[in-house]
CSV table of C-alpha atoms and ligand atoms in Angstrom, one decimal:
chain,number,residue,atom,x,y,z
A,7,UNK,CA,119.5,52.8,130.3
A,8,UNK,CA,116.5,55.2,130.1
A,9,UNK,CA,114.8,55.7,133.4
A,10,UNK,CA,115.6,52.2,134.9
A,11,UNK,CA,118.9,53.0,136.5
A,12,UNK,CA,118.2,56.3,138.3
A,13,UNK,CA,114.5,55.8,139.2
A,14,UNK,CA,113.2,52.3,139.0
A,15,UNK,CA,116.3,50.7,140.4
A,16,UNK,CA,116.4,53.1,143.3
A,17,UNK,CA,112.8,52.3,144.2
A,18,UNK,CA,113.3,48.6,143.6
A,19,UNK,CA,116.4,48.5,145.7
A,20,UNK,CA,114.6,49.9,148.7
A,21,UNK,CA,112.8,46.7,149.3
A,22,UNK,CA,113.8,43.1,150.2
A,23,UNK,CA,115.7,41.6,147.3
A,24,UNK,CA,113.6,38.5,147.0
A,25,UNK,CA,110.3,40.3,147.4
A,26,UNK,CA,111.2,42.7,144.6
A,27,UNK,CA,112.3,39.9,142.4
A,28,UNK,CA,109.0,38.1,142.9
A,29,UNK,CA,107.2,41.3,142.0
A,30,UNK,CA,109.2,41.6,138.8
A,31,UNK,CA,108.4,38.0,137.9
A,32,UNK,CA,104.6,38.6,138.5
A,33,UNK,CA,104.8,41.8,136.4
A,34,UNK,CA,106.5,39.8,133.6
A,35,UNK,CA,103.9,37.1,133.8
A,36,UNK,CA,101.1,39.7,133.3
A,37,UNK,CA,103.0,41.5,130.5
A,38,UNK,CA,103.7,38.3,128.7
A,39,UNK,CA,100.0,37.6,128.3
A,40,UNK,CA,99.5,40.5,125.9
A,41,UNK,CA,100.9,40.0,122.4
A,42,UNK,CA,100.7,43.8,121.9
A,43,UNK,CA,102.9,44.4,124.9
A,44,UNK,CA,105.5,41.8,124.0
A,45,UNK,CA,105.6,43.1,120.4
A,46,UNK,CA,106.1,46.6,121.8
A,47,UNK,CA,108.9,45.4,124.1
A,48,UNK,CA,110.5,43.5,121.2
A,49,UNK,CA,110.5,46.6,119.0
A,50,UNK,CA,112.0,48.6,121.9
A,51,UNK,CA,114.7,46.1,123.0
A,52,UNK,CA,115.5,43.5,120.4
A,53,UNK,CA,118.5,44.0,118.1
A,54,UNK,CA,118.1,42.2,114.7
A,55,UNK,CA,121.4,41.8,113.0
A,56,UNK,CA,122.7,38.8,111.0
A,57,UNK,CA,126.2,39.5,112.4
A,58,UNK,CA,125.0,38.4,115.8
A,59,UNK,CA,123.2,35.2,114.9
A,60,UNK,CA,124.8,32.1,116.2
A,61,UNK,CA,124.2,28.4,115.6
A,62,UNK,CA,125.2,26.3,118.6
A,63,UNK,CA,124.4,22.7,119.1
A,64,UNK,CA,122.2,22.8,116.0
A,65,UNK,CA,120.0,25.6,117.5
A,66,UNK,CA,119.7,29.1,116.0
A,67,UNK,CA,120.2,32.0,118.4
A,68,UNK,CA,119.4,35.5,117.2
A,69,UNK,CA,122.2,36.9,119.3
A,70,UNK,CA,124.6,35.4,121.9
A,71,UNK,CA,123.2,37.1,125.0
A,72,UNK,CA,120.9,34.7,127.0
A,73,UNK,CA,119.2,34.9,130.3
A,74,UNK,CA,120.9,32.7,132.9
A,75,UNK,CA,119.0,30.2,135.1
A,76,UNK,CA,117.7,31.5,138.4
A,77,UNK,CA,115.7,34.5,137.3
A,78,UNK,CA,112.6,32.6,136.2
A,79,UNK,CA,112.8,29.4,138.2
A,80,UNK,CA,109.4,28.0,137.3
A,81,UNK,CA,108.9,29.4,133.8
A,82,UNK,CA,106.2,31.9,134.5
A,83,UNK,CA,107.5,34.8,132.5
A,84,UNK,CA,109.4,33.4,129.5
A,85,UNK,CA,107.3,35.4,126.9
A,86,UNK,CA,108.0,38.7,128.5
A,87,UNK,CA,111.7,37.9,129.0
A,88,UNK,CA,112.1,36.8,125.4
A,89,UNK,CA,110.7,40.1,124.3
A,90,UNK,CA,113.6,41.9,126.0
A,91,UNK,CA,115.9,40.9,123.2
A,92,UNK,CA,117.6,38.0,124.8
A,93,UNK,CA,119.1,35.4,122.4
A,94,UNK,CA,117.9,32.6,124.7
A,95,UNK,CA,116.0,32.1,127.9
A,96,UNK,CA,117.0,29.5,130.5
A,97,UNK,CA,114.4,28.5,133.0
A,98,UNK,CA,115.2,26.8,136.4
A,99,UNK,CA,116.8,25.2,138.1
A,100,UNK,CA,113.9,22.7,138.0
A,101,UNK,CA,113.8,19.5,140.0
A,102,UNK,CA,111.8,16.3,139.8
A,103,UNK,CA,109.9,17.3,143.0
A,104,UNK,CA,108.9,20.8,143.9
A,105,UNK,CA,111.0,22.4,146.6
A,106,UNK,CA,110.7,25.4,148.9
A,107,UNK,CA,114.5,26.0,148.8
A,108,UNK,CA,116.4,27.4,151.8
A,109,UNK,CA,114.8,29.5,154.5
A,110,UNK,CA,114.6,33.2,154.0
A,111,UNK,CA,116.3,35.6,153.8
A,112,UNK,CA,118.3,34.1,151.0
A,113,UNK,CA,119.1,36.9,148.5
A,114,UNK,CA,121.1,40.1,149.0
A,115,UNK,CA,122.4,42.8,146.8
A,116,UNK,CA,125.8,44.4,147.3
A,117,UNK,CA,125.5,47.4,144.9
A,118,UNK,CA,129.0,48.7,145.6
A,119,UNK,CA,130.5,45.4,144.2
A,120,UNK,CA,127.8,45.0,141.6
A,121,UNK,CA,127.2,41.6,143.2
A,122,UNK,CA,124.3,39.5,144.4
A,123,UNK,CA,124.7,37.0,147.2
A,124,UNK,CA,122.3,34.1,146.5
A,125,UNK,CA,121.3,31.2,148.8
A,126,UNK,CA,118.0,30.3,147.3
A,127,UNK,CA,118.6,26.5,147.5
A,128,UNK,CA,116.7,25.8,144.3
A,129,UNK,CA,113.0,26.6,145.1
A,130,UNK,CA,110.8,25.6,142.1
A,131,UNK,CA,107.4,24.2,141.4
A,132,UNK,CA,108.6,20.9,140.2
A,133,UNK,CA,109.5,19.6,136.7
A,134,UNK,CA,106.2,18.1,135.7
A,135,UNK,CA,104.2,21.3,136.4
A,136,UNK,CA,106.9,23.5,134.8
A,137,UNK,CA,107.1,21.2,131.7
A,138,UNK,CA,103.4,21.4,131.3
A,139,UNK,CA,103.5,25.2,131.5
A,140,UNK,CA,106.3,25.4,128.9
A,141,UNK,CA,105.5,22.6,126.5
A,142,UNK,CA,103.3,24.6,124.1
A,143,UNK,CA,104.8,28.0,124.6
A,144,UNK,CA,106.1,29.5,121.4
A,145,UNK,CA,109.1,31.7,121.8
A,146,UNK,CA,111.1,33.6,119.2
A,147,UNK,CA,114.4,32.3,120.8
A,148,UNK,CA,115.6,28.9,122.1
A,149,UNK,CA,114.3,27.9,125.5
A,150,UNK,CA,116.6,26.0,127.9
A,151,UNK,CA,115.5,24.1,131.0
A,152,UNK,CA,118.1,23.8,133.7
A,153,UNK,CA,117.6,20.5,135.7
A,154,UNK,CA,119.0,19.8,139.2
A,155,UNK,CA,118.4,17.3,141.9
A,156,UNK,CA,115.5,18.1,144.3
A,157,UNK,CA,116.6,19.9,147.4
A,158,UNK,CA,114.7,18.2,150.2
A,159,UNK,CA,116.5,20.1,152.9
A,160,UNK,CA,118.5,17.1,154.1
A,161,UNK,CA,121.4,15.1,152.8
A,162,UNK,CA,120.5,12.1,150.7
A,163,UNK,CA,122.5,9.0,149.9
A,164,UNK,CA,124.4,8.8,146.6
A,165,UNK,CA,121.8,6.3,145.3
A,166,UNK,CA,119.1,8.9,145.5
A,167,UNK,CA,120.9,11.5,143.4
A,168,UNK,CA,120.9,9.8,140.0
A,169,UNK,CA,117.3,8.7,139.9
A,170,UNK,CA,116.2,12.2,140.9
A,171,UNK,CA,118.1,13.7,138.0
A,172,UNK,CA,116.7,11.0,135.7
A,173,UNK,CA,113.1,11.7,136.8
A,174,UNK,CA,113.6,15.5,136.4
A,175,UNK,CA,115.1,15.1,132.9
A,176,UNK,CA,112.4,12.7,131.8
A,177,UNK,CA,109.7,15.1,132.9
A,178,UNK,CA,111.1,18.1,131.0
A,179,UNK,CA,112.3,16.2,127.9
A,180,UNK,CA,110.5,17.6,124.9
A,181,UNK,CA,109.4,20.8,126.7
A,182,UNK,CA,112.5,22.9,125.7
A,183,UNK,CA,115.1,23.4,123.0
A,184,UNK,CA,118.1,22.5,125.2
A,185,UNK,CA,118.7,20.9,128.6
A,186,UNK,CA,121.2,22.3,131.0
A,187,UNK,CA,122.1,19.8,133.8
A,188,UNK,CA,123.1,21.7,136.9
A,189,UNK,CA,125.8,19.5,138.4
A,190,UNK,CA,127.3,22.0,140.8
A,191,UNK,CA,124.8,24.1,142.7
A,192,UNK,CA,126.9,26.0,145.2
A,193,UNK,CA,124.3,26.3,147.9
A,194,UNK,CA,123.4,22.8,148.7
A,195,UNK,CA,126.2,21.9,151.1
A,196,UNK,CA,125.7,18.2,151.2
A,197,UNK,CA,125.7,17.8,147.4
A,198,UNK,CA,127.7,20.7,145.9
A,199,UNK,CA,130.9,18.6,145.5
A,200,UNK,CA,129.0,15.5,144.5
A,201,UNK,CA,130.1,15.6,140.8
A,202,UNK,CA,133.7,16.4,141.7
A,203,UNK,CA,134.2,12.7,142.5
A,204,UNK,CA,135.5,10.8,139.4
A,205,UNK,CA,133.0,8.6,137.8
A,206,UNK,CA,129.8,10.3,138.9
A,207,UNK,CA,129.3,12.5,135.9
A,208,UNK,CA,129.9,9.4,133.8
A,209,UNK,CA,127.3,7.4,135.8
A,210,UNK,CA,124.7,10.1,135.4
A,211,UNK,CA,125.3,10.4,131.6
A,212,UNK,CA,125.2,6.6,131.3
A,213,UNK,CA,121.8,6.5,132.9
A,214,UNK,CA,120.5,9.4,130.7
A,215,UNK,CA,121.8,7.8,127.6
A,216,UNK,CA,119.1,5.2,127.8
A,217,UNK,CA,116.4,7.9,127.6
A,218,UNK,CA,116.9,8.9,124.0
A,219,UNK,CA,116.8,12.6,124.7
A,220,UNK,CA,115.6,14.7,121.8
A,221,UNK,CA,117.4,17.9,122.8
A,222,UNK,CA,121.0,18.9,123.1
A,223,UNK,CA,122.4,18.8,126.6
A,224,UNK,CA,124.9,21.1,128.3
A,225,UNK,CA,126.5,20.5,131.7
A,226,UNK,CA,126.8,23.3,134.2
A,227,UNK,CA,129.6,22.5,136.5
A,228,UNK,CA,131.6,23.9,139.4
A,229,UNK,CA,134.4,26.3,138.5
A,230,UNK,CA,136.4,24.7,141.3
A,231,UNK,CA,138.7,21.7,141.0
A,232,UNK,CA,141.2,23.1,138.6
A,233,UNK,CA,142.4,21.7,135.3
A,234,UNK,CA,142.3,18.1,136.7
A,235,UNK,CA,138.5,18.4,137.0
A,236,UNK,CA,138.2,19.8,133.5
A,237,UNK,CA,140.1,16.8,132.1
A,238,UNK,CA,137.9,14.4,134.1
A,239,UNK,CA,134.8,16.2,132.8
A,240,UNK,CA,135.9,15.9,129.2
A,241,UNK,CA,136.8,12.3,129.7
A,242,UNK,CA,133.5,11.4,131.3
A,243,UNK,CA,131.4,13.3,128.7
A,244,UNK,CA,133.3,11.9,125.7
A,245,UNK,CA,131.1,8.8,125.0
A,246,UNK,CA,127.9,10.7,124.9
A,247,UNK,CA,127.5,12.6,121.6
A,248,UNK,CA,124.3,14.4,122.8
A,249,UNK,CA,126.4,16.3,125.3
A,250,UNK,CA,127.0,19.5,123.3
A,251,UNK,CA,128.9,21.7,125.7
A,252,UNK,CA,129.5,23.2,129.2
A,253,UNK,CA,129.2,26.2,131.4
A,254,UNK,CA,130.4,27.1,134.9
A,255,UNK,CA,128.2,27.7,137.9
A,256,UNK,CA,129.0,30.1,140.7
A,257,UNK,CA,131.8,29.0,143.1
A,258,UNK,CA,130.6,28.1,146.6
A,259,UNK,CA,131.2,30.4,149.5
A,260,UNK,CA,133.0,33.7,149.3
A,261,UNK,CA,136.2,33.1,147.3
A,262,UNK,CA,136.4,36.8,146.3
A,263,UNK,CA,136.2,39.8,148.7
A,264,UNK,CA,133.2,42.0,149.0
A,265,UNK,CA,133.2,45.5,150.3
A,266,UNK,CA,131.0,44.7,153.3
A,267,UNK,CA,132.0,44.2,156.9
A,268,UNK,CA,132.8,40.8,158.2
A,269,UNK,CA,129.8,41.0,160.5
A,270,UNK,CA,127.5,41.8,157.6
A,271,UNK,CA,129.0,39.1,155.5
A,272,UNK,CA,128.1,36.6,158.3
A,273,UNK,CA,124.4,37.4,157.7
A,274,UNK,CA,124.7,36.6,154.0
A,275,UNK,CA,125.3,32.9,153.5
A,276,UNK,CA,125.5,31.8,149.9
A,277,UNK,CA,127.4,32.3,146.7
A,278,UNK,CA,128.4,35.5,144.9
A,279,UNK,CA,127.1,36.3,141.5
A,280,UNK,CA,128.0,39.4,139.4
A,281,UNK,CA,131.1,41.4,138.9
A,282,UNK,CA,133.3,39.8,141.6
A,283,UNK,CA,133.3,36.4,139.9
A,284,UNK,CA,133.9,37.6,136.4
A,285,UNK,CA,137.6,37.0,136.4
A,286,UNK,CA,137.3,33.4,137.7
A,287,UNK,CA,134.6,32.4,135.1
A,288,UNK,CA,136.6,34.0,132.3
A,289,UNK,CA,139.8,32.2,133.3
A,290,UNK,CA,138.0,28.8,133.6
A,291,UNK,CA,136.1,29.3,130.3
A,292,UNK,CA,139.4,29.9,128.5
A,293,UNK,CA,141.0,26.9,130.2
A,294,UNK,CA,138.2,24.6,129.1
A,295,UNK,CA,138.1,26.1,125.6
A,296,UNK,CA,141.8,25.3,125.2
A,297,UNK,CA,141.3,21.7,126.4
A,298,UNK,CA,138.1,20.7,124.7
A,299,UNK,CA,137.3,19.4,121.2
A,300,UNK,CA,136.0,22.6,119.6
A,301,UNK,CA,134.4,20.8,116.7
A,302,UNK,CA,132.2,18.9,119.1
A,303,UNK,CA,131.6,21.2,122.1
A,304,UNK,CA,130.5,24.8,122.7
A,305,UNK,CA,130.8,26.8,125.9
A,306,UNK,CA,128.2,29.1,127.5
A,307,UNK,CA,129.6,31.6,130.0
A,308,UNK,CA,127.9,33.6,132.7
A,309,UNK,CA,129.5,35.7,135.4
A,310,UNK,CA,129.7,39.5,135.8
A,311,UNK,CA,128.4,40.5,132.3
A,312,UNK,CA,127.3,44.1,132.5
A,313,UNK,CA,128.6,45.6,129.3
A,314,UNK,CA,129.3,44.7,125.7
A,315,UNK,CA,133.0,44.6,126.6
A,316,UNK,CA,132.3,42.0,129.3
A,317,UNK,CA,130.4,39.8,126.8
A,318,UNK,CA,132.9,40.3,124.1
A,319,UNK,CA,135.7,39.2,126.4
A,320,UNK,CA,134.0,36.0,127.2
A,321,UNK,CA,133.4,35.3,123.5
A,322,UNK,CA,137.0,36.0,122.7
A,323,UNK,CA,138.0,33.6,125.5
A,324,UNK,CA,135.9,30.8,124.0
A,325,UNK,CA,132.3,31.2,124.9
A,326,UNK,CA,129.9,30.7,121.9
A,327,UNK,CA,127.0,32.1,124.0
A,328,UNK,CA,127.0,34.4,127.0
A,329,UNK,CA,124.4,34.6,129.8
A,330,UNK,CA,123.7,37.2,132.5
A,331,UNK,CA,121.5,37.6,135.5
A,332,UNK,CA,123.1,40.1,137.9
A,333,UNK,CA,123.4,42.6,135.0
A,334,UNK,CA,119.6,42.5,134.4
A,335,UNK,CA,119.0,43.3,138.1
A,336,UNK,CA,121.5,46.2,138.2
A,337,UNK,CA,121.0,47.6,134.7
A,338,UNK,CA,117.4,46.8,133.9
A,339,UNK,CA,115.8,45.5,130.8
A,340,UNK,CA,117.8,47.8,128.4
A,341,UNK,CA,120.9,45.8,129.2
A,342,UNK,CA,120.4,43.3,126.3
A,343,UNK,CA,120.0,46.0,123.7
A,344,UNK,CA,122.9,47.9,125.0
A,345,UNK,CA,125.2,44.8,124.9
A,346,UNK,CA,124.1,43.7,121.5
A,347,UNK,CA,124.6,47.2,120.0
A,348,UNK,CA,127.9,47.4,121.7
A,349,UNK,CA,129.0,44.0,120.3
A,350,UNK,CA,128.3,45.3,116.8
A,351,UNK,CA,130.4,48.4,117.5
A,352,UNK,CA,133.2,46.1,118.8
A,353,UNK,CA,133.1,43.9,115.7
A,354,UNK,CA,133.4,47.0,113.5
A,355,UNK,CA,136.2,48.3,115.6
A,356,UNK,CA,138.1,45.0,115.2
A,357,UNK,CA,137.3,44.6,111.5
A,358,UNK,CA,135.3,41.4,112.1
A,359,UNK,CA,132.3,40.4,110.0
A,360,UNK,CA,130.5,38.2,112.4
A,361,UNK,CA,130.5,37.5,116.1
A,362,UNK,CA,131.8,34.0,115.5
A,363,UNK,CA,135.0,35.5,114.0
A,364,UNK,CA,135.8,36.6,117.6
A,365,UNK,CA,135.3,33.2,119.1
A,366,UNK,CA,138.3,32.1,121.2
A,367,UNK,CA,140.8,34.5,119.6
A,368,UNK,CA,142.2,35.4,123.0
A,369,UNK,CA,142.1,31.8,124.6
A,370,UNK,CA,145.5,30.4,125.4
B,541,LIG,C1,119.5,35.0,142.2
B,541,LIG,C2,120.2,34.0,141.5
B,541,LIG,C3,119.6,32.7,141.4
B,541,LIG,C4,120.3,31.7,140.7
B,541,LIG,N1,119.8,30.5,140.6
B,541,LIG,C5,120.4,29.5,139.8
B,541,LIG,C6,119.8,28.3,139.6
B,541,LIG,O1,118.7,28.0,140.1
B,541,LIG,N2,120.4,27.4,138.8
B,541,LIG,C7,121.6,27.7,138.2
B,541,LIG,O2,122.1,26.8,137.5
B,541,LIG,N3,122.2,28.8,138.4
B,541,LIG,C8,121.6,29.8,139.2
B,541,LIG,N4,122.2,31.0,139.3
B,541,LIG,C9,123.5,31.3,138.7
B,541,LIG,C10,123.3,32.0,137.3
B,541,LIG,O3,122.6,31.2,136.4
B,541,LIG,C11,124.6,32.5,136.7
B,541,LIG,O4,125.4,31.3,136.4
B,541,LIG,C12,125.4,33.4,137.7
B,541,LIG,O5,124.5,34.2,138.4
B,541,LIG,C13,126.5,34.2,137.0
B,541,LIG,O6,125.9,35.2,136.2
B,541,LIG,P1,125.8,36.7,136.6
B,541,LIG,O7,127.0,37.2,137.3
B,541,LIG,O8,125.4,37.4,135.4
B,541,LIG,O9,124.6,36.8,137.6
B,541,LIG,C14,121.6,32.0,140.1
B,541,LIG,C15,122.1,33.3,140.2
B,541,LIG,C16,121.5,34.2,140.9
B,541,LIG,C17,122.1,35.6,141.0
């Protein structure tokens, strides 16, 4: 990990989590403006190897390790991020109207658990402005935009939810290579279970169908609701051939223990990202892989990926692509290279020629 882990991380972790994150995004924005810098970063961090290339939903990914939504919410730093060797960059979540998100503080690190507690509440600059920013950006990897309903800070009636998604999708359509619909944000209490009600995913997809989207669409759903929810999801997505796959969001609340006192935990509302949710996401990924039509759908999995072994496990459980966010915060920019090099070593160990030979081999 070079000097990131011992030096930069110690310094970065002294400050408020969100302030440090904002600083990192501002730095990325500056670095991304210089082609010489991004070329240098690419030489340092990107792993070029045909064994890692993937084709998913008709898109080519140089490797399966993408950046998850939530790091670059308004698409300011995609160029610098792409030069860190990621196989894809996902911006957002982005909503039709801009939003301030939840009140601060709303982001905490729990290093002992390799966890992040997040209660951002979807702050972003709004779909139109973000789409304008991204529309003509050329990246060496696929760009995803993650779309969610605008968080206005108060509960809205059901009738307001669908048009808001429609407006957000319309605004970003054509500004990215794939769309991720965030249908299960854990931190908007009034709406986080909205799509758990049968018929609502179908209704949203029916409305979007009229839009003639020109990009593949993935659905990011809650990992709660058990297998019954997975069956419902597959049934409701079935008529829409432009739905190309799924991923799981964070579970709401604190379904897994953290090594902090109950009092401290009280001060950290929100969902847990990072190591503690790894097992849940892995289990749900395998369950969905076993149920879905694998000729038609692909899975993307994020949750507690810190090492090549973590990513490889997700792939072997059925994820065609893997994403990370907490790992970048804890391990620094060298994490993508280290995972990609590690994946190549794991393929060699297992006598496999290509990363897709590992897809789903452990799912049951
Ligand atoms: C700080 C932070 C912000 C996030 N914001 C979003 C978001 O806006 N939209 C979304 O779909 N997921 C969001 N997520 C969830 C991540 O995209 C990802 O699914 C999750 O963090 C699991 O990956 P990880 O364990 O590698 O962090 C966020 C996660 C974190 C840690």
